[in-house]
PDB file of C-alpha atoms in Angstrom:
ATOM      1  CA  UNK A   1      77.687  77.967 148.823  1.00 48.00           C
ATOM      2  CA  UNK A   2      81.177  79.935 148.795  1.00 62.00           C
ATOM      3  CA  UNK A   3      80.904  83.834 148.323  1.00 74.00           C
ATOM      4  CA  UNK A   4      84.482  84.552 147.800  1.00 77.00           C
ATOM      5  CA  UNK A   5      83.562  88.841 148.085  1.00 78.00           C
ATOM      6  CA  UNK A   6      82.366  87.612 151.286  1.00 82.00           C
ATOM      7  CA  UNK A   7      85.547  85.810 152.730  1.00 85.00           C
ATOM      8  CA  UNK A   8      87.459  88.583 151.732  1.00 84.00           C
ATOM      9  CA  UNK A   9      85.167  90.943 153.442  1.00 84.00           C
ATOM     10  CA  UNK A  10      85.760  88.594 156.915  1.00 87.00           C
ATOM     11  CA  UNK A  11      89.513  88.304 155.975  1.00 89.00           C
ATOM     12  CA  UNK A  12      89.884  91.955 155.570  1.00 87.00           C
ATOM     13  CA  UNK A  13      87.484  92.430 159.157  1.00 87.00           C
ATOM     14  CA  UNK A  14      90.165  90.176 160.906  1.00 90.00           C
ATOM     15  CA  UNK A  15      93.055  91.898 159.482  1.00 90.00           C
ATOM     16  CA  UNK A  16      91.816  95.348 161.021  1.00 89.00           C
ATOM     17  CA  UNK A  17      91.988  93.321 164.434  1.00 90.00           C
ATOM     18  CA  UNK A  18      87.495  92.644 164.162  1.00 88.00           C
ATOM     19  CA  UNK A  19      87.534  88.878 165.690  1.00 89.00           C
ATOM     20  CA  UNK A  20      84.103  87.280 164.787  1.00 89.00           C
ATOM     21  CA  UNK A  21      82.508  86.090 168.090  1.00 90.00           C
ATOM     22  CA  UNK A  22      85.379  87.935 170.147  1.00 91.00           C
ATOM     23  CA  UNK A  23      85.514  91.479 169.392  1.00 89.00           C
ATOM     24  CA  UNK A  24      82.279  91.470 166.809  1.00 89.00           C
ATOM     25  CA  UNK A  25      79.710  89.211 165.625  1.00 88.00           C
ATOM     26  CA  UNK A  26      79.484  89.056 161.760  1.00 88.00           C
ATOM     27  CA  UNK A  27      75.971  87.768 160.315  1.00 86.00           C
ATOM     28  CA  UNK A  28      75.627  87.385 156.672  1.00 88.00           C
ATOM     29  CA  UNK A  29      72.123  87.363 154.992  1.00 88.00           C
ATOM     30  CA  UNK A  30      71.578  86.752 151.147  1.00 86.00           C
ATOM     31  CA  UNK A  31      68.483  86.698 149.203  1.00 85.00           C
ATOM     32  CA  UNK A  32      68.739  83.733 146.953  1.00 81.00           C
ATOM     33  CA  UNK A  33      65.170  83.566 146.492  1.00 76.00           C
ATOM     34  CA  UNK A  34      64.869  86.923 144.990  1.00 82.00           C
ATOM     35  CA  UNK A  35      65.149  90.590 146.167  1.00 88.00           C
ATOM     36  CA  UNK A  36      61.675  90.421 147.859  1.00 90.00           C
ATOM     37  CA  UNK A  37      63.200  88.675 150.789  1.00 90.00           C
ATOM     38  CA  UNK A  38      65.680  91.622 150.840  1.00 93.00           C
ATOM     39  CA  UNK A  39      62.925  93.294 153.503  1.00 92.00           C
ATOM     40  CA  UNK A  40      62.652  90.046 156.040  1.00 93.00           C
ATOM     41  CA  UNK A  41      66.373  89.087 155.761  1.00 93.00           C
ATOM     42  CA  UNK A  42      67.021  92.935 156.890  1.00 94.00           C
ATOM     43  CA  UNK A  43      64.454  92.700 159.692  1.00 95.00           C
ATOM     44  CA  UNK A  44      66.013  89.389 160.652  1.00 94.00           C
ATOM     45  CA  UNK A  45      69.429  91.277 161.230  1.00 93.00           C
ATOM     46  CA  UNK A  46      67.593  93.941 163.224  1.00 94.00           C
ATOM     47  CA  UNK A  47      66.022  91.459 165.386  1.00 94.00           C
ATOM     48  CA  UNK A  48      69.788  90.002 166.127  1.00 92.00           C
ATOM     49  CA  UNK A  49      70.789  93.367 167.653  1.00 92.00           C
ATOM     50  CA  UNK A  50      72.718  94.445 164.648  1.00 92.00           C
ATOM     51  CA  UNK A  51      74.062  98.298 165.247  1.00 91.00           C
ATOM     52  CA  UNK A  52      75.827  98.306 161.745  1.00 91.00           C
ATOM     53  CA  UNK A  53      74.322  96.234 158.035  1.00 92.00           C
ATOM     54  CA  UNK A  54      76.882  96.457 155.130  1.00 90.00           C
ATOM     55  CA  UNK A  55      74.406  96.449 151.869  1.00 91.00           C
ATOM     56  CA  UNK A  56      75.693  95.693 148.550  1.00 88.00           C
ATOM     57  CA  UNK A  57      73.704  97.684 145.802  1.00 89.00           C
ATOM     58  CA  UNK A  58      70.882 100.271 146.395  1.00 92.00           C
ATOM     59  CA  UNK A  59      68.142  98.391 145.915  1.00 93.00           C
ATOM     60  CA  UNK A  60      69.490  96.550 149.202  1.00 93.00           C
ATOM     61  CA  UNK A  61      70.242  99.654 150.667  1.00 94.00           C
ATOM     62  CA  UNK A  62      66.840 101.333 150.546  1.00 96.00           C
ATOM     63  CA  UNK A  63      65.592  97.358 151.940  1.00 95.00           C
ATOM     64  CA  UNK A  64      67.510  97.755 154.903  1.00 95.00           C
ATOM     65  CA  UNK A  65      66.738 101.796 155.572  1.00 96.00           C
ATOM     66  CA  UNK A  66      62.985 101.064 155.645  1.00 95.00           C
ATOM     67  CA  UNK A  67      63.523  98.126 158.821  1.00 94.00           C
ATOM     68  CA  UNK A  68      66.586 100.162 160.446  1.00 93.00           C
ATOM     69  CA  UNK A  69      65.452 103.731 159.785  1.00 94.00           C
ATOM     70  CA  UNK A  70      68.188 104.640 162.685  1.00 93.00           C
ATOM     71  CA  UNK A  71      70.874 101.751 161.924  1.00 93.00           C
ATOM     72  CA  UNK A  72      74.465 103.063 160.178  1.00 92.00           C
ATOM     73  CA  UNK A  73      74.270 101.228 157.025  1.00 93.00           C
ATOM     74  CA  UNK A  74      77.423 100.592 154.948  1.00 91.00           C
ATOM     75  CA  UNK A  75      77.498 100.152 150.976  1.00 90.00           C
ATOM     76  CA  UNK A  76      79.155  99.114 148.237  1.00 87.00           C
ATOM     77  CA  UNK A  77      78.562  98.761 144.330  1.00 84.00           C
ATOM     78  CA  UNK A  78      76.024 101.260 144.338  1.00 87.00           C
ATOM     79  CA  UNK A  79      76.695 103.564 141.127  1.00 86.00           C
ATOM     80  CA  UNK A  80      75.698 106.606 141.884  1.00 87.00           C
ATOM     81  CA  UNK A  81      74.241 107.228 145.888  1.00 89.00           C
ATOM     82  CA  UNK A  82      73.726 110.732 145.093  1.00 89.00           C
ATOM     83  CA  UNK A  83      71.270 109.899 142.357  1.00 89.00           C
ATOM     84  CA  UNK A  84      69.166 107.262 144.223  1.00 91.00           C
ATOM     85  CA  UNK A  85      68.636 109.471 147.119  1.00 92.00           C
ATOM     86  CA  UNK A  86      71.261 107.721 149.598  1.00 92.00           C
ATOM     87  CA  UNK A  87      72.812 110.572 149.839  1.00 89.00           C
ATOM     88  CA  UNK A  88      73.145 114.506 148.995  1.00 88.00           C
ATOM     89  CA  UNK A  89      77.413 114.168 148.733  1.00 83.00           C
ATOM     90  CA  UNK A  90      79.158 110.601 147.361  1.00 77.00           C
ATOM     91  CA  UNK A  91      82.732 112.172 149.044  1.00 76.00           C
ATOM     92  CA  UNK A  92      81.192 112.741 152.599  1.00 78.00           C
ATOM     93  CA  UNK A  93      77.874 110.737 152.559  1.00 79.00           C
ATOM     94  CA  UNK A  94      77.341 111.293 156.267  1.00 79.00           C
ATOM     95  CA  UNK A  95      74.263 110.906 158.968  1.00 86.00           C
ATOM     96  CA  UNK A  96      73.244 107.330 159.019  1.00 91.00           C
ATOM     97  CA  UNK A  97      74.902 106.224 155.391  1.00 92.00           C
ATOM     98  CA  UNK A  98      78.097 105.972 154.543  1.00 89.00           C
ATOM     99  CA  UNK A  99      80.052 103.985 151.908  1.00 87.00           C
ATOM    100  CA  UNK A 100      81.931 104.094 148.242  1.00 81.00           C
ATOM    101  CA  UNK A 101      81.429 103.997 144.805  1.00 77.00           C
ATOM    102  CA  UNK A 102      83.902 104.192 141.654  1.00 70.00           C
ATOM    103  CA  UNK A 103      81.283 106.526 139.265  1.00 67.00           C
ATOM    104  CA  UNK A 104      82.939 109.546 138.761  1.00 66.00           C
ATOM    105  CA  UNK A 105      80.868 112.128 136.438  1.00 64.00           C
ATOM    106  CA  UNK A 106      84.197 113.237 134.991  1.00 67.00           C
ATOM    107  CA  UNK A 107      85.177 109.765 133.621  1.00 66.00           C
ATOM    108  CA  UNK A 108      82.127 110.274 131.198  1.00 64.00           C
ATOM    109  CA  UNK A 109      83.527 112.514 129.123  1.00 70.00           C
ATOM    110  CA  UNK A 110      86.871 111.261 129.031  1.00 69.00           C
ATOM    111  CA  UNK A 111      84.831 108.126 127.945  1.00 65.00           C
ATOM    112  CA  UNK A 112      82.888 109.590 125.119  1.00 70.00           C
ATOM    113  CA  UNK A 113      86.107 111.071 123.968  1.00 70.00           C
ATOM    114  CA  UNK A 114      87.767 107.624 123.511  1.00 71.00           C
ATOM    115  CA  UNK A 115      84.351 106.532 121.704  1.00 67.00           C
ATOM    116  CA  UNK A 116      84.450 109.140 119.309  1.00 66.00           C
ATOM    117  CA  UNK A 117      88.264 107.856 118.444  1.00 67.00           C
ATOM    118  CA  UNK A 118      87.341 104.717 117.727  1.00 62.00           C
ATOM    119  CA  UNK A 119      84.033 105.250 115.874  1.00 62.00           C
ATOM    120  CA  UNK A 120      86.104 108.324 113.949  1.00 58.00           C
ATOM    121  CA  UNK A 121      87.236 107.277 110.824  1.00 59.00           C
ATOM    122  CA  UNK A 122      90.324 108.130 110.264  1.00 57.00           C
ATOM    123  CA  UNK A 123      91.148 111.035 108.171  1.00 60.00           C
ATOM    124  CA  UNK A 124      91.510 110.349 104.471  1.00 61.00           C
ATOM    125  CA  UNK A 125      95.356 111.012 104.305  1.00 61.00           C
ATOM    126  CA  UNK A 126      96.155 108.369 106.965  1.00 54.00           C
ATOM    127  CA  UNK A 127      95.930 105.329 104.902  1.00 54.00           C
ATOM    128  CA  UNK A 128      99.054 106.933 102.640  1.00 52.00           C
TER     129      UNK A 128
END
């Protein structure tokens, strides 16, 4: 099975100078049986010796926090951190979590804004 987010996450590793099985050891875990493996496959990682787990998504997050209470863990597409408790600040997520996001809250109203354009009609005068 080919993850290509995953080779690009290696690719990008190597490119910072991180040599799997030189300078680090890179595990990857998925749960293609469903997220209730999310738990054991986290465990699994701890058992390895794993000081760092990149996550991708909260509900992975908060999987891995509950086996590595103390572990940094690292994540990505999670839409709002600050909302599902990750973390008090999405700019400077700090203590053991740290990661990013693209939600902006001000991107919301810019959004509705271009909704209300398009849903608008236009004013009667336009058509002449």
């Amino acid at each position: 099975m080919t993850y290509p987010s995953l080779a690009a996450f290696f690719e990008q590793m190597q490119e910072l100078g991180y040599r799997d099985g030189e300078t680090v050891r890179l595990e990857a875990r998925f749960a293609e049986c469903g997220l209730e493996d999310l738990p054991t496959l986290a465990a699994d990682l701890v058992q390895c010796g794993a000081d760092v787990i990149a996550v991708v998504g909260a509900v992975t997050y908060w999987a891995a926090r509950k086996v590595a209470p103390d572990l940094l863990i690292v994540f990505a597409i999670v839409l709002d951190p600050v909302s599902a408790g990750m973390t008090d600040k999405a700019e400077k997520p700090g203590g053991r979590t740290t990661g990013c996001t693209n939600f902006d809250p001000c991107e919301i109203g810019e959004q509705i804004r271009i909704l209300n354009k398009v849903v608008q009609p236009p004013p009667s005068d336009a058509w002449h």
